[in-house]
Amino acid sequence: MIKPNQSEGVSKNVFILVLVFFILALALLIFSVIYFGVLGKTTGFAVGYVNLTISTQITLNVTNNSVLWGAGSIDSGATNTTLRTQGAAGGNVTNGNWSGTTALALVVENIGSVNASITLQSGKNASNFLGGTLPEYQWNVSNRDSGACGATGEAFGQFKDVNVSGAAIVCTKLDFHSGKRAISIDFRLVIPYDVNSTIANGVDQTDIITITGSA
Amino acid sequence: MVSNVMGKRVSKSKVSKKVITILLILAILFTVASVAIIMSNNNTVRVIDEGNGDSSVNPVVESGKISLIINPNPTAP
């Protein structure tokens, strides 16, 4: 029977629990004091800051830099032939016998540390690249990685005549984050049957596309 | 050991509530003090990008090429 004047306490288990907590807290305090040398910091304790500036730079990687159609000719009796690249798939040919196996889109990747604005400029236009009646020489820029180009320019998502007189802005914000930084440049050529004889002579015809990345 | 009204033996080994309270308060104070010491000695280096990079970003020029061979077309439409 519990006497009236006897104070109530807590059980041994609770006491042990609290004691363990107390010991751990004391140990943590002692460790902190020793590790950080708090007791030794009486005078001359100073705080400093480290500033680090990361230089931004643009770096482009043209992972596929050639569209190679190889040799072919227009189907007999056809008015023209159309050659069109299809991204990573082989090129599509209409009214002609080019293979298209190695005619893959150009791929441009922004591997720098900042978003980049991309412009394209061709060395030739349809007339001096192909010649003949109503030739066409066009390009179409699209995202290779989903969401790579955050702010599109001209010729994005649709074929437009190449620009030989000046640089055409095709993407004003190409992302630099991995997995989200590549665009494809497809090409479409319409070669008329009466293409310039100096061009349709079995000799390799080439045009250089200049790709510029800027801030 | 004492006997309760039922005649069974029960333990009277209990700790005073005051002792428990004091231990608990001290433990909490020690913990808070430790955290304060640890936080005040945080020497993590912070990276501050001042964003003055325009002058350090130069345009980059790359190139690609497109090529084909057009064999003479012997038969006009």
PDB file of C-alpha atoms in Angstrom:
ATOM      1  CA  MET A   1       0.000   0.000   0.000  1.00  0.00           C
ATOM      2  CA  ILE A   2       1.433   3.342  -0.972  1.00  0.00           C
ATOM      3  CA  LYS A   3       1.790   5.765   1.946  1.00  0.00           C
ATOM      4  CA  PRO A   4       0.072   9.147   1.545  1.00  0.00           C
ATOM      5  CA  ASN A   5       3.288  11.177   1.897  1.00  0.00           C
ATOM      6  CA  GLN A   6       5.338   9.012  -0.438  1.00  0.00           C
ATOM      7  CA  SER A   7       6.167  10.912  -3.708  1.00  0.00           C
ATOM      8  CA  GLU A   8       5.392   9.268  -6.981  1.00  0.00           C
ATOM      9  CA  GLY A   9       8.285   8.499  -9.273  1.00  0.00           C
ATOM     10  CA  VAL A  10       8.807   7.027 -12.705  1.00  0.00           C
ATOM     11  CA  SER A  11       9.714   3.490 -13.543  1.00  0.00           C
ATOM     12  CA  LYS A  12      13.257   2.265 -13.933  1.00  0.00           C
ATOM     13  CA  ASN A  13      12.841   1.839 -17.677  1.00  0.00           C
ATOM     14  CA  VAL A  14      11.935   5.468 -18.199  1.00  0.00           C
ATOM     15  CA  PHE A  15      14.856   6.526 -16.033  1.00  0.00           C
ATOM     16  CA  ILE A  16      17.262   4.437 -18.093  1.00  0.00           C
ATOM     17  CA  LEU A  17      15.902   5.920 -21.281  1.00  0.00           C
ATOM     18  CA  VAL A  18      16.345   9.477 -20.072  1.00  0.00           C
ATOM     19  CA  LEU A  19      19.782   8.665 -18.701  1.00  0.00           C
ATOM     20  CA  VAL A  20      20.901   7.283 -22.056  1.00  0.00           C
ATOM     21  CA  PHE A  21      19.599  10.400 -23.797  1.00  0.00           C
ATOM     22  CA  PHE A  22      21.460  12.557 -21.299  1.00  0.00           C
ATOM     23  CA  ILE A  23      24.702  10.665 -21.806  1.00  0.00           C
ATOM     24  CA  LEU A  24      24.421  10.874 -25.597  1.00  0.00           C
ATOM     25  CA  ALA A  25      23.714  14.596 -25.481  1.00  0.00           C
ATOM     26  CA  LEU A  26      26.673  15.132 -23.167  1.00  0.00           C
ATOM     27  CA  ALA A  27      28.912  13.094 -25.446  1.00  0.00           C
ATOM     28  CA  LEU A  28      27.763  15.090 -28.477  1.00  0.00           C
ATOM     29  CA  LEU A  29      28.494  18.351 -26.692  1.00  0.00           C
ATOM     30  CA  ILE A  30      31.965  17.239 -25.628  1.00  0.00           C
ATOM     31  CA  PHE A  31      32.688  16.021 -29.165  1.00  0.00           C
ATOM     32  CA  SER A  32      31.556  19.304 -30.686  1.00  0.00           C
ATOM     33  CA  VAL A  33      33.657  21.343 -28.294  1.00  0.00           C
ATOM     34  CA  ILE A  34      36.788  19.291 -28.937  1.00  0.00           C
ATOM     35  CA  TYR A  35      36.322  18.851 -32.700  1.00  0.00           C
ATOM     36  CA  PHE A  36      35.645  22.465 -33.482  1.00  0.00           C
ATOM     37  CA  GLY A  37      38.107  23.761 -30.928  1.00  0.00           C
ATOM     38  CA  VAL A  38      35.567  26.121 -29.466  1.00  0.00           C
ATOM     39  CA  LEU A  39      37.483  26.577 -26.238  1.00  0.00           C
ATOM     40  CA  GLY A  40      40.573  27.759 -28.103  1.00  0.00           C
ATOM     41  CA  LYS A  41      38.748  30.456 -30.043  1.00  0.00           C
ATOM     42  CA  THR A  42      38.946  33.409 -27.738  1.00  0.00           C
ATOM     43  CA  THR A  43      40.551  36.113 -29.839  1.00  0.00           C
ATOM     44  CA  GLY A  44      41.537  36.394 -33.466  1.00  0.00           C
ATOM     45  CA  PHE A  45      38.737  34.219 -34.690  1.00  0.00           C
ATOM     46  CA  ALA A  46      37.937  35.393 -38.196  1.00  0.00           C
ATOM     47  CA  VAL A  47      35.499  34.425 -40.885  1.00  0.00           C
ATOM     48  CA  GLY A  48      36.418  34.366 -44.536  1.00  0.00           C
ATOM     49  CA  TYR A  49      34.570  33.732 -47.771  1.00  0.00           C
ATOM     50  CA  VAL A  50      35.551  31.977 -50.919  1.00  0.00           C
ATOM     51  CA  ASN A  51      34.188  33.301 -54.180  1.00  0.00           C
ATOM     52  CA  LEU A  52      34.369  31.088 -57.191  1.00  0.00           C
ATOM     53  CA  THR A  53      33.299  32.217 -60.628  1.00  0.00           C
ATOM     54  CA  ILE A  54      32.756  29.534 -63.236  1.00  0.00           C
ATOM     55  CA  SER A  55      33.596  30.765 -66.700  1.00  0.00           C
ATOM     56  CA  THR A  56      30.841  30.137 -69.193  1.00  0.00           C
ATOM     57  CA  GLN A  57      31.722  28.815 -72.582  1.00  0.00           C
ATOM     58  CA  ILE A  58      29.991  27.572 -75.685  1.00  0.00           C
ATOM     59  CA  THR A  59      31.156  24.372 -77.283  1.00  0.00           C
ATOM     60  CA  LEU A  60      29.403  22.721 -80.187  1.00  0.00           C
ATOM     61  CA  ASN A  61      29.888  19.150 -81.238  1.00  0.00           C
ATOM     62  CA  VAL A  62      28.685  18.139 -84.686  1.00  0.00           C
ATOM     63  CA  THR A  63      28.258  14.452 -83.976  1.00  0.00           C
ATOM     64  CA  ASN A  64      27.202  13.743 -87.558  1.00  0.00           C
ATOM     65  CA  ASN A  65      28.844  16.245 -89.890  1.00  0.00           C
ATOM     66  CA  SER A  66      28.177  14.765 -93.328  1.00  0.00           C
ATOM     67  CA  VAL A  67      25.122  14.069 -95.415  1.00  0.00           C
ATOM     68  CA  LEU A  68      26.375  11.643 -98.028  1.00  0.00           C
ATOM     69  CA  TRP A  69      23.987  10.778-100.838  1.00  0.00           C
ATOM     70  CA  GLY A  70      26.541   9.078-103.014  1.00  0.00           C
ATOM     71  CA  ALA A  71      25.877   8.524-106.729  1.00  0.00           C
ATOM     72  CA  GLY A  72      22.530   8.283-108.420  1.00  0.00           C
ATOM     73  CA  SER A  73      20.463   9.493-111.323  1.00  0.00           C
ATOM     74  CA  ILE A  74      16.968  10.693-112.026  1.00  0.00           C
ATOM     75  CA  ASP A  75      14.490   8.076-113.126  1.00  0.00           C
ATOM     76  CA  SER A  76      13.991   7.960-116.858  1.00  0.00           C
ATOM     77  CA  GLY A  77      11.182  10.249-117.921  1.00  0.00           C
ATOM     78  CA  ALA A  78      10.828  11.945-114.530  1.00  0.00           C
ATOM     79  CA  THR A  79      10.716  15.731-114.362  1.00  0.00           C
ATOM     80  CA  ASN A  80      12.710  15.828-111.169  1.00  0.00           C
ATOM     81  CA  THR A  81      13.833  13.742-108.241  1.00  0.00           C
ATOM     82  CA  THR A  82      13.500  14.558-104.558  1.00  0.00           C
ATOM     83  CA  LEU A  83      16.106  13.555-101.995  1.00  0.00           C
ATOM     84  CA  ARG A  84      15.186  14.114 -98.351  1.00  0.00           C
ATOM     85  CA  THR A  85      17.006  13.129 -95.169  1.00  0.00           C
ATOM     86  CA  GLN A  86      14.962  11.763 -92.275  1.00  0.00           C
ATOM     87  CA  GLY A  87      16.932  12.324 -89.084  1.00  0.00           C
ATOM     88  CA  ALA A  88      18.787   9.199 -88.032  1.00  0.00           C
ATOM     89  CA  ALA A  89      16.950   7.056 -90.550  1.00  0.00           C
ATOM     90  CA  GLY A  90      18.213   6.638 -94.111  1.00  0.00           C
ATOM     91  CA  GLY A  91      17.328   9.248 -96.703  1.00  0.00           C
ATOM     92  CA  ASN A  92      14.121   9.111 -98.733  1.00  0.00           C
ATOM     93  CA  VAL A  93      14.335   9.160-102.527  1.00  0.00           C
ATOM     94  CA  THR A  94      11.550   9.857-105.002  1.00  0.00           C
ATOM     95  CA  ASN A  95      12.022   9.358-108.748  1.00  0.00           C
ATOM     96  CA  GLY A  96      15.673   8.509-108.396  1.00  0.00           C
ATOM     97  CA  ASN A  97      17.994   5.657-107.575  1.00  0.00           C
ATOM     98  CA  TRP A  98      20.207   7.083-104.856  1.00  0.00           C
ATOM     99  CA  SER A  99      20.700   4.752-101.946  1.00  0.00           C
ATOM    100  CA  GLY A 100      20.131   7.138 -99.063  1.00  0.00           C
ATOM    101  CA  THR A 101      21.743   4.764 -96.574  1.00  0.00           C
ATOM    102  CA  THR A 102      24.414   7.255 -95.562  1.00  0.00           C
ATOM    103  CA  ALA A 103      22.284  10.341 -96.050  1.00  0.00           C
ATOM    104  CA  LEU A 104      21.633  11.100 -92.397  1.00  0.00           C
ATOM    105  CA  ALA A 105      20.759  14.467 -90.879  1.00  0.00           C
ATOM    106  CA  LEU A 106      23.486  16.631 -89.432  1.00  0.00           C
ATOM    107  CA  VAL A 107      23.446  16.520 -85.641  1.00  0.00           C
ATOM    108  CA  VAL A 108      24.591  19.479 -83.567  1.00  0.00           C
ATOM    109  CA  GLU A 109      25.078  19.130 -79.834  1.00  0.00           C
ATOM    110  CA  ASN A 110      25.697  21.921 -77.320  1.00  0.00           C
ATOM    111  CA  ILE A 111      28.287  20.483 -74.956  1.00  0.00           C
ATOM    112  CA  GLY A 112      29.259  23.807 -73.440  1.00  0.00           C
ATOM    113  CA  SER A 113      28.195  25.292 -70.110  1.00  0.00           C
ATOM    114  CA  VAL A 114      25.609  27.802 -71.311  1.00  0.00           C
ATOM    115  CA  ASN A 115      22.617  27.908 -73.639  1.00  0.00           C
ATOM    116  CA  ALA A 116      23.513  28.836 -77.192  1.00  0.00           C
ATOM    117  CA  SER A 117      21.901  30.555 -80.133  1.00  0.00           C
ATOM    118  CA  ILE A 118      22.445  28.559 -83.336  1.00  0.00           C
ATOM    119  CA  THR A 119      22.688  30.006 -86.844  1.00  0.00           C
ATOM    120  CA  LEU A 120      23.193  28.257 -90.176  1.00  0.00           C
ATOM    121  CA  GLN A 121      24.610  29.478 -93.437  1.00  0.00           C
ATOM    122  CA  SER A 122      25.059  27.492 -96.609  1.00  0.00           C
ATOM    123  CA  GLY A 123      27.807  27.989 -99.173  1.00  0.00           C
ATOM    124  CA  LYS A 124      25.497  27.570-102.150  1.00  0.00           C
ATOM    125  CA  ASN A 125      21.864  28.076-103.014  1.00  0.00           C
ATOM    126  CA  ALA A 126      19.655  25.823-105.166  1.00  0.00           C
ATOM    127  CA  SER A 127      20.689  27.476-108.431  1.00  0.00           C
ATOM    128  CA  ASN A 128      24.414  27.117-108.080  1.00  0.00           C
ATOM    129  CA  PHE A 129      24.294  23.811-106.209  1.00  0.00           C
ATOM    130  CA  LEU A 130      21.898  22.077-108.617  1.00  0.00           C
ATOM    131  CA  GLY A 131      20.749  24.398-111.370  1.00  0.00           C
ATOM    132  CA  GLY A 132      18.137  23.473-113.974  1.00  0.00           C
ATOM    133  CA  THR A 133      14.407  24.238-113.829  1.00  0.00           C
ATOM    134  CA  LEU A 134      12.988  24.989-110.386  1.00  0.00           C
ATOM    135  CA  PRO A 135      15.622  23.299-108.245  1.00  0.00           C
ATOM    136  CA  GLU A 136      15.130  23.287-104.502  1.00  0.00           C
ATOM    137  CA  TYR A 137      17.641  23.168-101.708  1.00  0.00           C
ATOM    138  CA  GLN A 138      16.116  23.366 -98.241  1.00  0.00           C
ATOM    139  CA  TRP A 139      16.836  22.590 -94.621  1.00  0.00           C
ATOM    140  CA  ASN A 140      14.702  21.775 -91.625  1.00  0.00           C
ATOM    141  CA  VAL A 141      15.908  21.989 -88.027  1.00  0.00           C
ATOM    142  CA  SER A 142      14.267  19.867 -85.330  1.00  0.00           C
ATOM    143  CA  ASN A 143      14.925  18.622 -81.789  1.00  0.00           C
ATOM    144  CA  ARG A 144      17.040  15.504 -81.695  1.00  0.00           C
ATOM    145  CA  ASP A 145      16.685  15.477 -77.918  1.00  0.00           C
ATOM    146  CA  SER A 146      13.235  16.335 -76.666  1.00  0.00           C
ATOM    147  CA  GLY A 147      13.035  19.958 -75.574  1.00  0.00           C
ATOM    148  CA  ALA A 148      16.590  20.776 -76.694  1.00  0.00           C
ATOM    149  CA  CYS A 149      15.653  23.977 -78.454  1.00  0.00           C
ATOM    150  CA  GLY A 150      13.734  26.156 -76.019  1.00  0.00           C
ATOM    151  CA  ALA A 151      13.190  29.063 -78.378  1.00  0.00           C
ATOM    152  CA  THR A 152      12.982  28.208 -82.041  1.00  0.00           C
ATOM    153  CA  GLY A 153      13.951  30.351 -85.019  1.00  0.00           C
ATOM    154  CA  GLU A 154      13.266  30.142 -88.701  1.00  0.00           C
ATOM    155  CA  ALA A 155      13.339  26.769 -90.487  1.00  0.00           C
ATOM    156  CA  PHE A 156      12.471  24.992 -87.243  1.00  0.00           C
ATOM    157  CA  GLY A 157      10.054  22.153 -87.821  1.00  0.00           C
ATOM    158  CA  GLN A 158       9.589  22.888 -91.516  1.00  0.00           C
ATOM    159  CA  PHE A 159      11.661  22.902 -94.675  1.00  0.00           C
ATOM    160  CA  LYS A 160      12.803  26.336 -95.777  1.00  0.00           C
ATOM    161  CA  ASP A 161      15.206  27.483 -98.460  1.00  0.00           C
ATOM    162  CA  VAL A 162      18.799  27.543 -97.303  1.00  0.00           C
ATOM    163  CA  ASN A 163      20.317  30.894 -96.535  1.00  0.00           C
ATOM    164  CA  VAL A 164      23.515  31.657 -98.412  1.00  0.00           C
ATOM    165  CA  SER A 165      23.601  35.430 -98.051  1.00  0.00           C
ATOM    166  CA  GLY A 166      23.770  35.480 -94.270  1.00  0.00           C
ATOM    167  CA  ALA A 167      23.377  33.412 -91.134  1.00  0.00           C
ATOM    168  CA  ALA A 168      19.847  32.239 -90.396  1.00  0.00           C
ATOM    169  CA  ILE A 169      18.923  31.928 -86.732  1.00  0.00           C
ATOM    170  CA  VAL A 170      17.365  28.501 -86.372  1.00  0.00           C
ATOM    171  CA  CYS A 171      17.397  28.154 -82.597  1.00  0.00           C
ATOM    172  CA  THR A 172      17.839  31.004 -80.143  1.00  0.00           C
ATOM    173  CA  LYS A 173      18.172  28.808 -77.048  1.00  0.00           C
ATOM    174  CA  LEU A 174      19.816  25.424 -77.456  1.00  0.00           C
ATOM    175  CA  ASP A 175      20.085  23.812 -74.048  1.00  0.00           C
ATOM    176  CA  PHE A 176      23.435  22.543 -72.742  1.00  0.00           C
ATOM    177  CA  HIS A 177      22.173  19.935 -70.256  1.00  0.00           C
ATOM    178  CA  SER A 178      23.047  16.358 -71.067  1.00  0.00           C
ATOM    179  CA  GLY A 179      20.252  14.470 -72.800  1.00  0.00           C
ATOM    180  CA  LYS A 180      18.568  17.695 -73.820  1.00  0.00           C
ATOM    181  CA  ARG A 181      21.073  19.441 -76.069  1.00  0.00           C
ATOM    182  CA  ALA A 182      21.033  18.035 -79.601  1.00  0.00           C
ATOM    183  CA  ILE A 183      19.256  19.195 -82.750  1.00  0.00           C
ATOM    184  CA  SER A 184      19.046  17.641 -86.205  1.00  0.00           C
ATOM    185  CA  ILE A 185      19.403  19.430 -89.536  1.00  0.00           C
ATOM    186  CA  ASP A 186      17.601  17.640 -92.364  1.00  0.00           C
ATOM    187  CA  PHE A 187      17.952  18.523 -96.021  1.00  0.00           C
ATOM    188  CA  ARG A 188      15.640  18.352 -99.013  1.00  0.00           C
ATOM    189  CA  LEU A 189      16.910  18.529-102.565  1.00  0.00           C
ATOM    190  CA  VAL A 190      14.713  18.715-105.646  1.00  0.00           C
ATOM    191  CA  ILE A 191      16.909  17.937-108.639  1.00  0.00           C
ATOM    192  CA  PRO A 192      15.330  18.806-111.990  1.00  0.00           C
ATOM    193  CA  TYR A 193      15.883  16.627-115.042  1.00  0.00           C
ATOM    194  CA  ASP A 194      17.669  19.513-116.776  1.00  0.00           C
ATOM    195  CA  VAL A 195      20.163  19.996-113.952  1.00  0.00           C
ATOM    196  CA  ASN A 196      23.294  21.859-115.003  1.00  0.00           C
ATOM    197  CA  SER A 197      25.524  19.591-117.066  1.00  0.00           C
ATOM    198  CA  THR A 198      28.591  20.710-115.175  1.00  0.00           C
ATOM    199  CA  ILE A 199      26.883  19.380-112.071  1.00  0.00           C
ATOM    200  CA  ALA A 200      25.330  16.213-113.502  1.00  0.00           C
ATOM    201  CA  ASN A 201      28.670  14.881-114.630  1.00  0.00           C
ATOM    202  CA  GLY A 202      29.286  12.087-112.211  1.00  0.00           C
ATOM    203  CA  VAL A 203      31.532  14.259-110.041  1.00  0.00           C
ATOM    204  CA  ASP A 204      30.938  14.758-106.333  1.00  0.00           C
ATOM    205  CA  GLN A 205      29.023  17.954-105.643  1.00  0.00           C
ATOM    206  CA  THR A 206      29.474  19.373-102.156  1.00  0.00           C
ATOM    207  CA  ASP A 207      28.189  22.277-100.128  1.00  0.00           C
ATOM    208  CA  ILE A 208      29.521  23.340 -96.735  1.00  0.00           C
ATOM    209  CA  ILE A 209      27.099  24.352 -94.019  1.00  0.00           C
ATOM    210  CA  THR A 210      28.499  26.782 -91.453  1.00  0.00           C
ATOM    211  CA  ILE A 211      27.058  26.285 -87.974  1.00  0.00           C
ATOM    212  CA  THR A 212      27.644  29.031 -85.430  1.00  0.00           C
ATOM    213  CA  GLY A 213      26.862  28.965 -81.743  1.00  0.00           C
ATOM    214  CA  SER A 214      26.805  32.156 -79.713  1.00  0.00           C
ATOM    215  CA  ALA A 215      25.577  33.403 -76.346  1.00  0.00           C
TER     216      ALA A 215
ATOM    217  CA  MET B   1       9.310  -4.560  -1.402  1.00  0.00           C
ATOM    218  CA  VAL B   2       5.873  -3.712  -0.078  1.00  0.00           C
ATOM    219  CA  SER B   3       2.588  -5.489  -0.286  1.00  0.00           C
ATOM    220  CA  ASN B   4      -0.445  -3.979  -1.930  1.00  0.00           C
ATOM    221  CA  VAL B   5      -4.039  -4.477  -0.745  1.00  0.00           C
ATOM    222  CA  MET B   6      -4.190  -7.719  -2.710  1.00  0.00           C
ATOM    223  CA  GLY B   7      -1.242  -9.095  -0.846  1.00  0.00           C
ATOM    224  CA  LYS B   8       0.982  -9.234  -3.906  1.00  0.00           C
ATOM    225  CA  ARG B   9       4.507  -7.940  -3.788  1.00  0.00           C
ATOM    226  CA  VAL B  10       5.255  -4.896  -5.916  1.00  0.00           C
ATOM    227  CA  SER B  11       8.497  -3.051  -6.554  1.00  0.00           C
ATOM    228  CA  LYS B  12       9.000   0.365  -5.034  1.00  0.00           C
ATOM    229  CA  SER B  13      12.186   1.076  -6.969  1.00  0.00           C
ATOM    230  CA  LYS B  14      11.066   4.232  -8.735  1.00  0.00           C
ATOM    231  CA  VAL B  15      13.115   7.288  -9.549  1.00  0.00           C
ATOM    232  CA  SER B  16      12.045  10.695  -8.430  1.00  0.00           C
ATOM    233  CA  LYS B  17      10.320  12.770 -11.072  1.00  0.00           C
ATOM    234  CA  LYS B  18      12.542  15.707 -10.229  1.00  0.00           C
ATOM    235  CA  VAL B  19      15.657  13.795 -11.156  1.00  0.00           C
ATOM    236  CA  ILE B  20      14.168  12.754 -14.466  1.00  0.00           C
ATOM    237  CA  THR B  21      13.115  16.311 -15.249  1.00  0.00           C
ATOM    238  CA  ILE B  22      16.571  17.700 -14.514  1.00  0.00           C
ATOM    239  CA  LEU B  23      18.268  15.046 -16.621  1.00  0.00           C
ATOM    240  CA  LEU B  24      15.890  15.704 -19.494  1.00  0.00           C
ATOM    241  CA  ILE B  25      16.396  19.466 -19.393  1.00  0.00           C
ATOM    242  CA  LEU B  26      20.169  19.083 -19.302  1.00  0.00           C
ATOM    243  CA  ALA B  27      20.099  16.633 -22.193  1.00  0.00           C
ATOM    244  CA  ILE B  28      18.046  19.033 -24.304  1.00  0.00           C
ATOM    245  CA  LEU B  29      20.356  21.938 -23.455  1.00  0.00           C
ATOM    246  CA  PHE B  30      23.423  19.900 -24.376  1.00  0.00           C
ATOM    247  CA  THR B  31      21.859  18.887 -27.669  1.00  0.00           C
ATOM    248  CA  VAL B  32      20.947  22.461 -28.566  1.00  0.00           C
ATOM    249  CA  ALA B  33      24.430  23.655 -27.640  1.00  0.00           C
ATOM    250  CA  SER B  34      26.012  20.958 -29.803  1.00  0.00           C
ATOM    251  CA  VAL B  35      23.865  21.868 -32.782  1.00  0.00           C
ATOM    252  CA  ALA B  36      24.713  25.537 -32.337  1.00  0.00           C
ATOM    253  CA  ILE B  37      28.422  24.758 -32.285  1.00  0.00           C
ATOM    254  CA  ILE B  38      28.200  22.573 -35.358  1.00  0.00           C
ATOM    255  CA  MET B  39      26.133  25.101 -37.326  1.00  0.00           C
ATOM    256  CA  SER B  40      28.384  28.014 -36.454  1.00  0.00           C
ATOM    257  CA  ASN B  41      31.374  26.121 -37.732  1.00  0.00           C
ATOM    258  CA  ASN B  42      29.970  25.330 -41.117  1.00  0.00           C
ATOM    259  CA  ASN B  43      32.840  26.046 -43.467  1.00  0.00           C
ATOM    260  CA  THR B  44      31.184  24.938 -46.645  1.00  0.00           C
ATOM    261  CA  VAL B  45      32.537  26.685 -49.648  1.00  0.00           C
ATOM    262  CA  ARG B  46      29.825  28.515 -51.487  1.00  0.00           C
ATOM    263  CA  VAL B  47      30.032  28.866 -55.211  1.00  0.00           C
ATOM    264  CA  ILE B  48      28.883  32.276 -56.320  1.00  0.00           C
ATOM    265  CA  ASP B  49      28.375  32.751 -60.017  1.00  0.00           C
ATOM    266  CA  GLU B  50      28.556  36.461 -60.558  1.00  0.00           C
ATOM    267  CA  GLY B  51      27.093  36.117 -64.020  1.00  0.00           C
ATOM    268  CA  ASN B  52      29.525  38.416 -65.718  1.00  0.00           C
ATOM    269  CA  GLY B  53      30.246  35.835 -68.366  1.00  0.00           C
ATOM    270  CA  ASP B  54      29.263  37.660 -71.540  1.00  0.00           C
ATOM    271  CA  SER B  55      32.777  38.764 -72.170  1.00  0.00           C
ATOM    272  CA  SER B  56      34.070  35.238 -71.655  1.00  0.00           C
ATOM    273  CA  VAL B  57      31.678  33.556 -74.098  1.00  0.00           C
ATOM    274  CA  ASN B  58      32.988  33.566 -77.623  1.00  0.00           C
ATOM    275  CA  PRO B  59      31.009  32.366 -80.638  1.00  0.00           C
ATOM    276  CA  VAL B  60      31.915  28.924 -81.853  1.00  0.00           C
ATOM    277  CA  VAL B  61      31.916  27.948 -85.509  1.00  0.00           C
ATOM    278  CA  GLU B  62      31.563  24.398 -86.761  1.00  0.00           C
ATOM    279  CA  SER B  63      30.651  23.017 -90.156  1.00  0.00           C
ATOM    280  CA  GLY B  64      28.921  20.175 -91.862  1.00  0.00           C
ATOM    281  CA  LYS B  65      28.673  19.155 -95.467  1.00  0.00           C
ATOM    282  CA  ILE B  66      26.199  17.702 -97.899  1.00  0.00           C
ATOM    283  CA  SER B  67      27.369  15.906-100.991  1.00  0.00           C
ATOM    284  CA  LEU B  68      25.973  13.905-103.854  1.00  0.00           C
ATOM    285  CA  ILE B  69      26.894  12.696-107.300  1.00  0.00           C
ATOM    286  CA  ILE B  70      24.394  13.218-110.088  1.00  0.00           C
ATOM    287  CA  ASN B  71      24.941  10.920-112.994  1.00  0.00           C
ATOM    288  CA  PRO B  72      24.008  12.276-116.383  1.00  0.00           C
ATOM    289  CA  ASN B  73      20.333  11.760-117.192  1.00  0.00           C
ATOM    290  CA  PRO B  74      20.146  10.212-120.657  1.00  0.00           C
ATOM    291  CA  THR B  75      16.402  10.357-121.060  1.00  0.00           C
ATOM    292  CA  ALA B  76      14.564  13.654-120.729  1.00  0.00           C
ATOM    293  CA  PRO B  77      10.817  13.591-119.916  1.00  0.00           C
TER     294      PRO B  77
END
